[in-house]
Amino acid sequence: MSQAYDEFCRQIETCASLTDLQAMGTARILVKEAGLDAKTATPAQLAVVASKLLARQLEVLGVAGSASVAAKVHAALTALTALAPSSAASSAPEAVFRRLGGTA
Amino acid sequence: MTGFQAFEAVATATFIVMGFAVGLRLLLLARRTRELPELTLGAGLFLIVGVGYPLFLTAAHAPSVSLGTARILGGVATVVMNVGWWLICLFTWRVFRPEERWARLVGVGFGVAFAAITVARFANIASESDRIYMFWISKSLLATQFLALTIYVWTGVEALVCHARLKRQLALGLIEPVVVNRVLLWALVAALCFASMVIGTAASLLRIAPESMATVRLLMALVGLGCGGTLYLAFFPPRFYLRRVAGATA
């Protein structure tokens, strides 16, 4: 798993007061729904997932204040992006096909 | 030259020129990035379409080429194309399934199979005196076509699965539309190459030489033209096409 994905799980667990298994399950569902790979997901990508998909998923789990929890996770991942800006891993298929077209 | 022959020549030339150009561009990219995917795909396209296919056509169909020269050209084309197909197999493995053990076995297995079939093709080319049996109707050629077909199926399926995943990224604005479209176009290239090989294999199994059947030649020319056009859109997309792709998802 990428460091960003591990941080995503940790933030969900902390901010939503979930168990580690619940947090990992939630993260796995969201990453799949977003078409990402947990091994190559970046902080920037997961910040988008947090802002667009997380609140709805937390509501399904009955987490109170899901919107504010999602905003906290988003903020944490955005901060991580600022500290270590990175594009998708160069080995991910999307990164390869971006390079092949000269749009890297 | 008849109108049909002119169309056939233009379609074949389009396919060869695009394969050559795209292969060369990706090889130059690989020299800069030092990354394996562009090296394997670039070298694969360059060898199969840009070098091997014209050599094969010359050896098999050019009446001015002597039998001895045809044997040499056919042998070189066999090596070049088989290495090219194996490189496409490596590209698919390393890009779509880099950590899967079964994919590694497939990659290594295809390398061994192509090496064995290359030896069989050499024996076939050296022993036959009729070019039809040397380059069109032979068991070793059928085995080669079967391996190439399998690689195109694998490549196409992996690209389609990847495209379905990237469409979900696109819905969230996580990826550029042109990248998603390029993966789809690559699946289409694989499908068209598959279709071309199926036509060739079917004609070979039915023991029909292509020069004796206009329908086979027309189908292969159309598929070649489509493949050349698809390679162009995928790797040299003109501005109007990029605008159209971006506009379709806006």
Tab-separated table of C-alpha atoms in Angstrom:
chain	number	residue	atom	x	y	z
A	1	MET	CA	0.000	0.000	0.000
A	2	SER	CA	1.150	3.556	-0.617
A	3	GLN	CA	2.046	5.796	2.324
A	4	ALA	CA	-0.826	8.083	1.329
A	5	TYR	CA	-3.283	5.190	1.489
A	6	ASP	CA	-2.046	4.199	4.945
A	7	GLU	CA	-2.472	7.807	6.072
A	8	PHE	CA	-5.973	7.873	4.526
A	9	CYS	CA	-6.942	4.813	6.599
A	10	ARG	CA	-5.407	6.318	9.740
A	11	GLN	CA	-7.247	9.618	9.257
A	12	ILE	CA	-10.601	7.886	8.699
A	13	GLU	CA	-10.034	5.795	11.823
A	14	THR	CA	-9.105	8.817	13.962
A	15	CYS	CA	-11.525	11.449	12.655
A	16	ALA	CA	-14.569	9.146	12.402
A	17	SER	CA	-13.800	7.177	15.578
A	18	LEU	CA	-13.946	3.860	13.724
A	19	THR	CA	-12.019	0.674	14.434
A	20	ASP	CA	-8.983	0.030	12.247
A	21	LEU	CA	-10.870	-2.718	10.407
A	22	GLN	CA	-13.848	-0.432	9.736
A	23	ALA	CA	-11.523	2.318	8.528
A	24	MET	CA	-9.618	-0.031	6.225
A	25	GLY	CA	-12.873	-1.435	4.839
A	26	THR	CA	-14.190	2.065	4.187
A	27	ALA	CA	-10.958	3.117	2.486
A	28	ARG	CA	-10.944	-0.012	0.339
A	29	ILE	CA	-14.517	0.623	-0.863
A	30	LEU	CA	-13.768	4.258	-1.677
A	31	VAL	CA	-10.511	3.550	-3.509
A	32	LYS	CA	-12.253	0.927	-5.630
A	33	GLU	CA	-15.165	3.249	-6.365
A	34	ALA	CA	-12.700	5.935	-7.478
A	35	GLY	CA	-10.843	3.533	-9.781
A	36	LEU	CA	-7.588	3.935	-7.861
A	37	ASP	CA	-4.985	1.398	-6.785
A	38	ALA	CA	-4.134	1.404	-3.078
A	39	LYS	CA	-0.499	0.656	-3.962
A	40	THR	CA	-0.047	3.745	-6.118
A	41	ALA	CA	-2.670	6.223	-4.810
A	42	THR	CA	-1.253	9.674	-4.040
A	43	PRO	CA	-2.256	12.165	-1.306
A	44	ALA	CA	-3.767	14.474	-3.948
A	45	GLN	CA	-5.939	11.703	-5.387
A	46	LEU	CA	-7.096	10.558	-1.949
A	47	ALA	CA	-7.863	14.153	-0.948
A	48	VAL	CA	-10.303	14.271	-3.882
A	49	VAL	CA	-11.794	10.949	-2.789
A	50	ALA	CA	-12.201	12.319	0.752
A	51	SER	CA	-13.950	15.459	-0.467
A	52	LYS	CA	-16.247	13.765	-3.001
A	53	LEU	CA	-17.026	10.274	-1.684
A	54	LEU	CA	-16.150	9.918	1.988
A	55	ALA	CA	-19.086	11.787	3.573
A	56	ARG	CA	-21.671	9.637	1.807
A	57	GLN	CA	-19.881	6.418	2.810
A	58	LEU	CA	-19.649	7.544	6.440
A	59	GLU	CA	-23.379	8.290	6.438
A	60	VAL	CA	-23.998	4.696	5.378
A	61	LEU	CA	-21.982	3.602	8.419
A	62	GLY	CA	-24.030	5.923	10.650
A	63	VAL	CA	-21.124	8.164	11.574
A	64	ALA	CA	-22.335	11.450	13.085
A	65	GLY	CA	-21.137	14.656	11.403
A	66	SER	CA	-19.925	12.822	8.312
A	67	ALA	CA	-19.406	16.037	6.330
A	68	SER	CA	-17.097	17.556	8.933
A	69	VAL	CA	-15.203	14.274	9.319
A	70	ALA	CA	-14.712	14.140	5.548
A	71	ALA	CA	-13.505	17.751	5.604
A	72	LYS	CA	-10.949	16.905	8.312
A	73	VAL	CA	-9.625	13.909	6.347
A	74	HIS	CA	-9.486	16.050	3.218
A	75	ALA	CA	-7.527	18.749	5.053
A	76	ALA	CA	-5.051	16.202	6.435
A	77	LEU	CA	-4.413	14.731	2.994
A	78	THR	CA	-4.136	18.168	1.402
A	79	ALA	CA	-1.489	19.039	3.994
A	80	LEU	CA	0.325	15.829	3.078
A	81	THR	CA	0.159	16.849	-0.587
A	82	ALA	CA	1.778	20.168	0.237
A	83	LEU	CA	4.558	18.440	2.184
A	84	ALA	CA	5.280	15.796	-0.443
A	85	PRO	CA	3.771	16.752	-3.779
A	86	SER	CA	3.764	13.776	-6.098
A	87	SER	CA	2.086	12.573	-9.224
A	88	ALA	CA	0.857	9.018	-9.706
A	89	ALA	CA	3.604	6.385	-9.521
A	90	SER	CA	5.463	6.102	-12.831
A	91	SER	CA	4.634	2.395	-13.018
A	92	ALA	CA	0.848	2.810	-12.776
A	93	PRO	CA	-0.880	2.098	-16.124
A	94	GLU	CA	-2.379	5.606	-16.206
A	95	ALA	CA	1.072	7.160	-15.713
A	96	VAL	CA	2.526	4.941	-18.449
A	97	PHE	CA	-0.208	5.875	-20.956
A	98	ARG	CA	0.148	9.549	-20.017
A	99	ARG	CA	3.878	9.356	-20.871
A	100	LEU	CA	3.269	7.385	-24.079
A	101	GLY	CA	1.200	10.227	-25.470
A	102	GLY	CA	3.784	12.809	-24.516
A	103	THR	CA	1.478	14.374	-21.926
A	104	ALA	CA	3.601	13.520	-18.872
B	1	MET	CA	-2.598	-0.826	-61.139
B	2	THR	CA	-6.323	-1.240	-60.475
B	3	GLY	CA	-8.280	0.879	-57.987
B	4	PHE	CA	-8.455	-2.070	-55.608
B	5	GLN	CA	-4.696	-2.626	-55.764
B	6	ALA	CA	-4.096	1.096	-55.150
B	7	PHE	CA	-6.379	1.018	-52.086
B	8	GLU	CA	-4.628	-2.091	-50.810
B	9	ALA	CA	-1.218	-0.457	-51.264
B	10	VAL	CA	-2.309	2.751	-49.492
B	11	ALA	CA	-3.875	0.800	-46.584
B	12	THR	CA	-0.794	-1.406	-46.148
B	13	ALA	CA	1.575	1.569	-46.401
B	14	THR	CA	-0.486	3.534	-43.837
B	15	PHE	CA	-0.249	0.645	-41.375
B	16	ILE	CA	3.503	0.191	-41.887
B	17	VAL	CA	4.334	3.924	-41.738
B	18	MET	CA	2.280	4.427	-38.564
B	19	GLY	CA	3.823	1.366	-36.875
B	20	PHE	CA	7.286	2.584	-37.830
B	21	ALA	CA	6.623	6.184	-36.705
B	22	VAL	CA	4.941	5.309	-33.403
B	23	GLY	CA	7.591	2.696	-32.618
B	24	LEU	CA	10.386	5.158	-33.319
B	25	ARG	CA	8.750	7.914	-31.264
B	26	LEU	CA	8.339	5.605	-28.274
B	27	LEU	CA	11.941	4.395	-28.583
B	28	LEU	CA	13.136	8.009	-28.504
B	29	LEU	CA	10.906	8.565	-25.465
B	30	ALA	CA	12.430	5.479	-23.802
B	31	ARG	CA	15.925	6.862	-24.404
B	32	ARG	CA	14.908	9.954	-22.452
B	33	THR	CA	12.879	8.369	-19.634
B	34	ARG	CA	14.816	5.067	-19.262
B	35	GLU	CA	11.475	3.376	-18.532
B	36	LEU	CA	10.684	-0.182	-19.615
B	37	PRO	CA	7.072	0.240	-20.915
B	38	GLU	CA	7.973	2.707	-23.668
B	39	LEU	CA	11.016	0.611	-24.579
B	40	THR	CA	9.059	-2.652	-24.914
B	41	LEU	CA	6.048	-1.140	-26.709
B	42	GLY	CA	8.179	1.069	-28.966
B	43	ALA	CA	10.549	-1.736	-29.928
B	44	GLY	CA	7.638	-4.164	-30.314
B	45	LEU	CA	5.676	-1.945	-32.727
B	46	PHE	CA	8.830	-0.938	-34.586
B	47	LEU	CA	9.929	-4.543	-35.092
B	48	ILE	CA	6.535	-6.089	-35.921
B	49	VAL	CA	4.952	-3.402	-38.096
B	50	GLY	CA	7.807	-1.157	-39.174
B	51	VAL	CA	10.425	-3.798	-40.043
B	52	GLY	CA	9.123	-7.387	-39.902
B	53	TYR	CA	5.842	-6.960	-41.777
B	54	PRO	CA	7.353	-5.244	-44.858
B	55	LEU	CA	10.124	-7.878	-44.942
B	56	PHE	CA	7.513	-10.641	-44.709
B	57	LEU	CA	5.404	-9.125	-47.510
B	58	THR	CA	8.487	-8.750	-49.711
B	59	ALA	CA	9.630	-12.314	-49.066
B	60	ALA	CA	6.174	-13.807	-49.545
B	61	HIS	CA	4.758	-11.807	-52.442
B	62	ALA	CA	7.404	-9.843	-54.412
B	63	PRO	CA	7.798	-11.742	-57.726
B	64	SER	CA	11.191	-10.173	-58.469
B	65	VAL	CA	12.736	-11.630	-55.290
B	66	SER	CA	14.561	-14.942	-55.814
B	67	LEU	CA	13.741	-17.961	-53.656
B	68	GLY	CA	17.114	-17.734	-51.888
B	69	THR	CA	16.606	-14.060	-51.044
B	70	ALA	CA	13.022	-14.798	-49.967
B	71	ARG	CA	14.376	-17.407	-47.534
B	72	ILE	CA	16.801	-14.891	-46.008
B	73	LEU	CA	14.186	-12.125	-45.795
B	74	GLY	CA	11.623	-14.576	-44.405
B	75	GLY	CA	14.078	-15.780	-41.752
B	76	VAL	CA	14.922	-12.242	-40.668
B	77	ALA	CA	11.207	-11.285	-40.637
B	78	THR	CA	10.457	-14.332	-38.463
B	79	VAL	CA	13.055	-13.391	-35.841
B	80	VAL	CA	12.136	-9.695	-35.875
B	81	MET	CA	8.363	-10.262	-35.598
B	82	ASN	CA	8.616	-12.985	-32.961
B	83	VAL	CA	10.852	-10.785	-30.800
B	84	GLY	CA	8.352	-7.941	-31.373
B	85	TRP	CA	5.375	-10.000	-30.245
B	86	TRP	CA	7.254	-11.121	-27.157
B	87	LEU	CA	8.034	-7.468	-26.354
B	88	ILE	CA	4.304	-6.623	-26.593
B	89	CYS	CA	3.703	-9.511	-24.175
B	90	LEU	CA	6.327	-8.038	-21.802
B	91	PHE	CA	4.657	-4.617	-22.083
B	92	THR	CA	1.284	-6.072	-21.082
B	93	TRP	CA	2.791	-7.987	-18.177
B	94	ARG	CA	4.894	-5.101	-16.807
B	95	VAL	CA	2.215	-2.407	-17.197
B	96	PHE	CA	-0.981	-4.200	-16.221
B	97	ARG	CA	0.155	-7.141	-14.024
B	98	PRO	CA	3.649	-6.277	-12.723
B	99	GLU	CA	3.275	-8.157	-9.447
B	100	GLU	CA	1.233	-11.180	-10.516
B	101	ARG	CA	3.133	-14.447	-10.495
B	102	TRP	CA	0.974	-15.950	-13.249
B	103	ALA	CA	1.739	-12.982	-15.518
B	104	ARG	CA	5.458	-13.504	-15.007
B	105	LEU	CA	5.007	-17.170	-15.965
B	106	VAL	CA	3.083	-16.106	-19.071
B	107	GLY	CA	5.829	-13.637	-20.017
B	108	VAL	CA	8.618	-16.191	-19.593
B	109	GLY	CA	6.530	-18.970	-21.185
B	110	PHE	CA	5.864	-16.907	-24.298
B	111	GLY	CA	9.582	-16.159	-24.594
B	112	VAL	CA	10.391	-19.886	-24.572
B	113	ALA	CA	7.522	-20.683	-26.960
B	114	PHE	CA	8.572	-18.011	-29.458
B	115	ALA	CA	12.182	-19.238	-29.344
B	116	ALA	CA	11.033	-22.789	-30.120
B	117	ILE	CA	8.687	-21.662	-32.883
B	118	THR	CA	11.389	-19.510	-34.469
B	119	VAL	CA	13.540	-22.642	-34.845
B	120	ALA	CA	10.571	-24.504	-36.360
B	121	ARG	CA	9.913	-21.615	-38.776
B	122	PHE	CA	13.567	-21.653	-39.882
B	123	ALA	CA	13.282	-25.380	-40.662
B	124	ASN	CA	10.036	-24.749	-42.549
B	125	ILE	CA	11.446	-21.859	-44.595
B	126	ALA	CA	14.648	-23.781	-45.395
B	127	SER	CA	12.896	-26.976	-46.486
B	128	GLU	CA	10.000	-25.635	-48.581
B	129	SER	CA	10.453	-24.599	-52.180
B	130	ASP	CA	6.974	-23.132	-52.683
B	131	ARG	CA	6.448	-19.691	-51.149
B	132	ILE	CA	2.786	-20.438	-50.433
B	133	TYR	CA	3.812	-23.290	-48.094
B	134	MET	CA	6.764	-21.297	-46.798
B	135	PHE	CA	4.910	-18.126	-45.808
B	136	TRP	CA	1.210	-18.827	-45.790
B	137	ILE	CA	0.186	-22.433	-45.224
B	138	SER	CA	2.346	-24.174	-42.614
B	139	LYS	CA	2.014	-25.622	-39.135
B	140	SER	CA	4.841	-23.499	-37.745
B	141	LEU	CA	3.157	-20.346	-39.072
B	142	LEU	CA	-0.155	-21.431	-37.520
B	143	ALA	CA	1.600	-21.908	-34.168
B	144	THR	CA	3.131	-18.421	-34.474
B	145	GLN	CA	-0.267	-16.933	-35.295
B	146	PHE	CA	-1.847	-18.703	-32.323
B	147	LEU	CA	0.749	-17.215	-29.941
B	148	ALA	CA	0.333	-13.727	-31.423
B	149	LEU	CA	-3.468	-14.025	-31.222
B	150	THR	CA	-3.243	-14.965	-27.550
B	151	ILE	CA	-1.038	-11.949	-26.838
B	152	TYR	CA	-3.477	-9.601	-28.602
B	153	VAL	CA	-6.410	-11.035	-26.610
B	154	TRP	CA	-4.544	-10.616	-23.317
B	155	THR	CA	-3.429	-7.086	-24.218
B	156	GLY	CA	-6.917	-6.053	-25.343
B	157	VAL	CA	-8.666	-7.481	-22.288
B	158	GLU	CA	-6.187	-5.857	-19.861
B	159	ALA	CA	-6.574	-2.504	-21.627
B	160	LEU	CA	-10.386	-2.735	-21.459
B	161	VAL	CA	-10.326	-3.636	-17.746
B	162	CYS	CA	-7.953	-0.725	-17.105
B	163	HIS	CA	-10.174	1.591	-19.170
B	164	ALA	CA	-13.215	0.680	-17.053
B	165	ARG	CA	-11.239	1.555	-13.898
B	166	LEU	CA	-9.933	4.832	-15.331
B	167	LYS	CA	-13.458	5.903	-16.310
B	168	ARG	CA	-14.252	5.940	-12.583
B	169	GLN	CA	-11.224	8.198	-12.010
B	170	LEU	CA	-12.447	10.413	-14.842
B	171	ALA	CA	-15.835	10.846	-13.179
B	172	LEU	CA	-14.042	12.351	-10.160
B	173	GLY	CA	-11.726	14.505	-12.270
B	174	LEU	CA	-8.665	12.505	-11.203
B	175	ILE	CA	-7.335	11.904	-14.710
B	176	GLU	CA	-7.203	13.637	-18.090
B	177	PRO	CA	-9.775	12.416	-20.650
B	178	VAL	CA	-7.083	11.964	-23.304
B	179	VAL	CA	-5.238	9.396	-21.167
B	180	VAL	CA	-8.429	7.378	-20.643
B	181	ASN	CA	-9.143	7.591	-24.370
B	182	ARG	CA	-5.593	6.448	-25.206
B	183	VAL	CA	-6.056	3.270	-23.162
B	184	LEU	CA	-9.287	2.572	-25.074
B	185	LEU	CA	-7.541	3.210	-28.406
B	186	TRP	CA	-4.787	0.783	-27.398
B	187	ALA	CA	-7.473	-1.854	-26.725
B	188	LEU	CA	-8.837	-1.097	-30.208
B	189	VAL	CA	-5.366	-1.514	-31.755
B	190	ALA	CA	-5.122	-4.926	-30.063
B	191	ALA	CA	-8.607	-5.855	-31.333
B	192	LEU	CA	-7.753	-4.832	-34.907
B	193	CYS	CA	-4.445	-6.723	-34.813
B	194	PHE	CA	-6.401	-9.701	-33.471
B	195	ALA	CA	-8.889	-9.380	-36.353
B	196	SER	CA	-6.067	-9.199	-38.883
B	197	MET	CA	-4.459	-12.331	-37.449
B	198	VAL	CA	-7.810	-14.162	-37.373
B	199	ILE	CA	-8.361	-13.404	-41.065
B	200	GLY	CA	-4.835	-14.593	-41.883
B	201	THR	CA	-5.153	-17.692	-39.706
B	202	ALA	CA	-8.584	-18.592	-41.125
B	203	ALA	CA	-7.290	-18.230	-44.688
B	204	SER	CA	-4.268	-20.336	-43.746
B	205	LEU	CA	-6.431	-23.053	-42.150
B	206	LEU	CA	-8.715	-23.099	-45.206
B	207	ARG	CA	-5.575	-23.237	-47.345
B	208	ILE	CA	-6.487	-20.080	-49.198
B	209	ALA	CA	-3.577	-17.907	-50.297
B	210	PRO	CA	-4.560	-14.235	-49.900
B	211	GLU	CA	-3.593	-13.256	-53.440
B	212	SER	CA	-6.201	-15.666	-54.745
B	213	MET	CA	-9.082	-14.230	-52.736
B	214	ALA	CA	-10.136	-10.602	-53.077
B	215	THR	CA	-12.342	-10.681	-49.964
B	216	VAL	CA	-9.439	-11.728	-47.704
B	217	ARG	CA	-7.228	-9.012	-49.178
B	218	LEU	CA	-9.948	-6.378	-48.822
B	219	LEU	CA	-10.601	-7.310	-45.179
B	220	MET	CA	-6.895	-7.273	-44.327
B	221	ALA	CA	-6.458	-3.906	-46.059
B	222	LEU	CA	-9.413	-2.415	-44.156
B	223	VAL	CA	-8.144	-3.739	-40.832
B	224	GLY	CA	-4.630	-2.449	-41.597
B	225	LEU	CA	-5.999	0.977	-42.441
B	226	GLY	CA	-8.093	1.020	-39.259
B	227	CYS	CA	-5.104	-0.040	-37.158
B	228	GLY	CA	-2.866	2.634	-38.697
B	229	GLY	CA	-5.528	5.288	-38.048
B	230	THR	CA	-6.019	4.145	-34.466
B	231	LEU	CA	-2.261	4.235	-33.778
B	232	TYR	CA	-2.232	7.781	-35.173
B	233	LEU	CA	-5.073	8.937	-32.891
B	234	ALA	CA	-3.547	7.225	-29.852
B	235	PHE	CA	0.060	8.378	-30.196
B	236	PHE	CA	-0.003	11.401	-32.552
B	237	PRO	CA	-3.432	12.864	-31.704
B	238	PRO	CA	-4.241	15.954	-33.795
B	239	ARG	CA	-5.554	19.041	-31.983
B	240	PHE	CA	-9.108	18.658	-33.258
B	241	TYR	CA	-9.235	15.115	-31.849
B	242	LEU	CA	-7.866	16.223	-28.458
B	243	ARG	CA	-10.499	19.001	-28.338
B	244	ARG	CA	-13.196	16.509	-29.207
B	245	VAL	CA	-12.096	14.041	-26.485
B	246	ALA	CA	-11.880	16.818	-23.892
B	247	GLY	CA	-15.244	18.229	-24.990
B	248	ALA	CA	-16.980	14.858	-24.815
B	249	THR	CA	-16.225	14.573	-21.092
B	250	ALA	CA	-16.614	18.240	-20.155
